[in-house]
Coordinates of C-alpha atoms in Angstrom, one line a residue:
M1 CA 105.4 -169.2 -138.0
R2 CA 103.9 -170.0 -134.7
L3 CA 106.9 -171.8 -133.4
A4 CA 109.1 -168.7 -133.8
M5 CA 106.6 -166.3 -131.6
F6 CA 106.3 -168.7 -129.0
P7 CA 110.1 -168.2 -127.8
L8 CA 109.6 -164.6 -128.2
F9 CA 106.6 -164.4 -126.1
L10 CA 108.2 -166.6 -123.6
G11 CA 111.4 -164.3 -123.2
V12 CA 109.0 -161.4 -122.6
L13 CA 107.3 -163.2 -119.5
L14 CA 110.7 -164.1 -118.2
L15 CA 111.9 -160.5 -118.2
A16 CA 108.8 -159.4 -116.7
G17 CA 109.6 -162.1 -113.9
C18 CA 113.0 -160.9 -113.4
G19 CA 112.0 -157.5 -112.5
D20 CA 111.9 -156.0 -108.7
A21 CA 110.6 -158.9 -106.7
T22 CA 110.5 -156.8 -103.4
P23 CA 107.1 -156.3 -102.1
P24 CA 105.8 -152.5 -101.6
P25 CA 106.6 -151.0 -98.2
Q26 CA 103.6 -151.2 -95.8
A27 CA 102.5 -147.8 -94.2
K28 CA 103.6 -147.3 -90.6
A29 CA 100.9 -147.6 -87.7
P30 CA 100.8 -144.0 -86.0
P31 CA 102.4 -144.2 -82.6
F32 CA 100.0 -144.3 -79.6
V33 CA 99.9 -141.1 -77.6
R34 CA 98.5 -140.7 -74.4
T35 CA 97.4 -137.2 -73.5
V36 CA 97.1 -135.7 -69.5
A37 CA 95.6 -132.5 -68.2
V38 CA 98.4 -130.2 -66.6
A39 CA 97.4 -128.2 -63.6
A40 CA 99.3 -126.0 -61.1
A41 CA 100.3 -127.3 -57.9
G42 CA 98.5 -126.9 -54.9
D43 CA 99.4 -124.9 -51.8
T44 CA 102.2 -127.0 -49.5
A45 CA 100.5 -127.7 -46.1
F46 CA 102.6 -127.9 -43.2
G47 CA 101.8 -127.7 -39.5
L48 CA 102.6 -124.8 -37.1
S49 CA 102.3 -124.2 -33.9
G50 CA 100.7 -120.9 -32.1
T51 CA 98.9 -119.5 -29.5
V52 CA 95.3 -118.3 -29.5
R53 CA 94.5 -115.0 -27.8
A54 CA 91.7 -112.7 -27.5
R55 CA 91.5 -109.6 -30.1
V56 CA 91.0 -107.3 -27.4
E57 CA 93.0 -107.5 -24.4
S58 CA 92.4 -104.4 -21.7
P59 CA 94.6 -103.3 -19.0
L60 CA 92.4 -102.3 -16.1
A61 CA 93.3 -99.4 -13.5
F62 CA 91.8 -97.0 -11.3
Q63 CA 91.3 -93.6 -12.5
V64 CA 92.1 -92.3 -8.9
G65 CA 94.7 -93.0 -6.7
G66 CA 94.0 -94.7 -3.2
R67 CA 94.7 -97.8 -0.9
I68 CA 92.9 -101.0 -2.4
A69 CA 90.1 -101.8 0.3
R70 CA 89.2 -105.1 -1.7
R71 CA 89.8 -107.4 -4.2
A72 CA 87.0 -109.1 -5.5
V73 CA 88.2 -111.5 -8.5
D74 CA 91.2 -113.8 -9.1
A75 CA 93.4 -114.5 -12.3
G76 CA 91.5 -117.0 -14.9
Q77 CA 87.9 -115.8 -13.8
H78 CA 85.3 -115.0 -16.1
V79 CA 83.6 -111.8 -15.4
A80 CA 80.5 -110.1 -16.7
A81 CA 80.3 -106.3 -18.1
G82 CA 80.0 -104.1 -15.1
Q83 CA 81.0 -106.7 -12.5
V84 CA 83.1 -105.0 -9.4
L85 CA 86.4 -106.0 -9.5
F86 CA 88.3 -103.9 -7.0
E87 CA 87.4 -101.3 -4.4
L88 CA 89.4 -98.5 -3.0
D89 CA 88.8 -97.3 0.5
T90 CA 86.7 -94.3 -0.3
R91 CA 86.7 -92.3 3.1
D92 CA 89.1 -89.5 1.7
L93 CA 86.7 -89.6 -1.4
E94 CA 83.9 -89.2 0.4
Q95 CA 85.2 -86.5 2.6
A96 CA 86.0 -84.7 -0.6
V97 CA 82.5 -84.5 -1.6
R98 CA 81.0 -83.2 1.6
A99 CA 83.4 -80.4 1.4
A100 CA 82.4 -79.6 -2.4
E101 CA 78.8 -79.8 -1.2
A102 CA 79.5 -77.2 1.4
D103 CA 81.4 -75.0 -1.0
L104 CA 78.7 -75.1 -3.4
A105 CA 76.0 -74.1 -0.6
A106 CA 77.9 -71.2 0.3
A107 CA 78.6 -70.1 -3.4
E108 CA 74.6 -70.1 -3.8
A109 CA 74.1 -68.3 -0.7
A110 CA 76.6 -65.6 -2.0
L111 CA 74.9 -65.6 -5.4
A112 CA 71.6 -65.0 -3.8
T113 CA 72.6 -62.2 -1.5
A114 CA 74.5 -60.8 -4.6
S115 CA 71.3 -61.0 -6.7
A116 CA 69.2 -59.4 -4.0
D117 CA 71.4 -56.4 -3.4
L118 CA 71.2 -55.8 -7.2
A119 CA 67.4 -55.8 -7.3
R120 CA 67.3 -53.5 -4.6
N121 CA 69.8 -51.0 -5.9
R122 CA 68.2 -51.2 -9.4
Q123 CA 64.9 -49.8 -7.5
L124 CA 67.0 -47.1 -5.9
Q125 CA 68.6 -46.0 -9.3
Q126 CA 65.3 -45.8 -10.8
R127 CA 64.3 -43.2 -8.0
N128 CA 67.6 -41.5 -8.4
Y129 CA 68.7 -42.5 -5.0
T130 CA 72.1 -44.2 -6.4
S131 CA 74.4 -43.5 -9.0
E132 CA 74.5 -45.7 -12.2
Q133 CA 78.5 -46.6 -11.1
A134 CA 76.9 -48.0 -8.0
L135 CA 74.5 -50.3 -9.9
Q136 CA 77.6 -51.3 -12.2
R137 CA 79.2 -52.6 -9.2
F138 CA 76.2 -54.7 -7.8
E139 CA 75.8 -55.9 -11.2
L140 CA 79.7 -57.0 -11.2
A141 CA 79.2 -58.5 -7.7
Q142 CA 76.4 -60.6 -9.0
R143 CA 78.4 -62.0 -12.2
E144 CA 81.4 -62.8 -9.7
A145 CA 79.0 -64.7 -7.4
R146 CA 77.5 -66.6 -10.3
T147 CA 80.8 -67.5 -11.6
R148 CA 81.9 -68.7 -8.2
R149 CA 78.8 -71.0 -7.7
D150 CA 79.4 -72.4 -11.2
A151 CA 82.8 -73.3 -10.1
A152 CA 81.9 -74.8 -7.1
A153 CA 79.2 -76.9 -8.9
A154 CA 81.7 -78.1 -11.4
R155 CA 84.1 -79.2 -8.2
L156 CA 81.4 -81.1 -6.6
T157 CA 80.5 -83.1 -10.0
Q158 CA 84.3 -83.9 -10.2
A159 CA 84.4 -85.0 -6.5
R160 CA 81.4 -87.3 -7.1
N161 CA 82.8 -88.8 -10.2
A162 CA 86.1 -89.3 -8.1
L163 CA 84.0 -91.2 -5.6
G164 CA 82.2 -93.5 -8.3
Y165 CA 85.9 -94.1 -9.8
G166 CA 86.6 -95.7 -6.4
R167 CA 85.0 -99.0 -7.8
L168 CA 86.6 -100.5 -10.6
Q169 CA 84.3 -102.3 -12.8
A170 CA 84.9 -104.8 -15.7
P171 CA 84.2 -102.7 -19.1
A172 CA 83.2 -106.0 -20.9
A173 CA 82.6 -109.7 -20.6
G174 CA 85.8 -111.9 -20.8
V175 CA 88.4 -113.6 -18.4
L176 CA 90.9 -112.0 -16.2
I177 CA 94.2 -113.3 -17.8
D178 CA 96.1 -111.4 -15.1
V179 CA 95.5 -110.1 -11.6
V180 CA 98.2 -108.0 -9.9
G181 CA 96.4 -105.6 -7.6
E182 CA 96.2 -106.7 -3.8
A183 CA 93.9 -105.8 -0.9
G184 CA 96.0 -103.0 1.3
Q185 CA 98.1 -101.9 -1.9
V186 CA 98.3 -98.2 -2.4
V187 CA 98.1 -97.5 -6.3
G188 CA 98.0 -94.5 -8.4
A189 CA 95.7 -93.2 -11.0
G190 CA 96.5 -95.3 -14.0
Q191 CA 98.4 -98.2 -12.6
Q192 CA 97.5 -101.3 -14.0
V193 CA 95.9 -104.0 -11.3
A194 CA 94.6 -106.7 -13.7
L195 CA 94.4 -107.4 -17.6
L196 CA 91.1 -108.5 -19.1
A197 CA 90.6 -110.5 -22.4
Q198 CA 87.5 -109.2 -23.7
A199 CA 85.0 -112.1 -24.9
G200 CA 84.5 -112.1 -28.6
E201 CA 86.8 -112.5 -31.7
R202 CA 90.2 -114.6 -31.3
E203 CA 93.5 -114.4 -32.9
I204 CA 96.1 -117.1 -33.5
E205 CA 99.8 -116.0 -32.9
V206 CA 102.2 -118.4 -35.1
H207 CA 105.8 -118.2 -35.8
F208 CA 106.8 -119.4 -39.4
P209 CA 110.1 -121.2 -39.7
A210 CA 113.1 -119.6 -41.5
G211 CA 112.6 -119.6 -45.4
A212 CA 108.7 -120.0 -45.1
T213 CA 106.5 -117.1 -46.5
P214 CA 103.6 -116.2 -44.4
P215 CA 100.3 -116.1 -46.7
A216 CA 99.1 -112.8 -47.6
E217 CA 95.7 -113.4 -45.9
G218 CA 93.8 -116.4 -44.0
P219 CA 91.3 -118.7 -45.6
G220 CA 88.1 -117.2 -46.4

């Protein structure tokens, strides 16, 4: 009985041994992944040539015409505010001032006479020695004399201003980048004789190559 069971048990073991002999598959290791931060590319830098110039460039000219008697500066010279740059021959301007002074003196004398006549005729009118119409004529004469006096005073002010304009002064400190006026030259009012680059802020003028886009604004 024991001998019969042994072959059966052996057969079961052989059948079990003849099963799938392939080892079970092993799990694959996860792949190695490297992460990097993504950032926007920075601005592209390139070199440009340009010119540095003053923010304010002032053309200089006389406010009256005349002959230049003296040039006191040269191109490239630094000047201070108020410094005299040019002077005109002011003999005609001085004569105009004297004539205006004489006109004003005559107008003031005429006004004084008209005022005295009016005062005297007012007294006469109060005593009924003259008519109301005559008094009105004297009042009108005084008003006209005052108007002429005021006009003469205005002309004298203009003549004195013109005499002062015979000296051209620097409106601000800076550098004279161009001087074209010369002694002996006759210039008109407003004719440029120099160009002043005022001290202070500067600008840079550059030319971008074709295809390049200028920035909307400069660096902060």
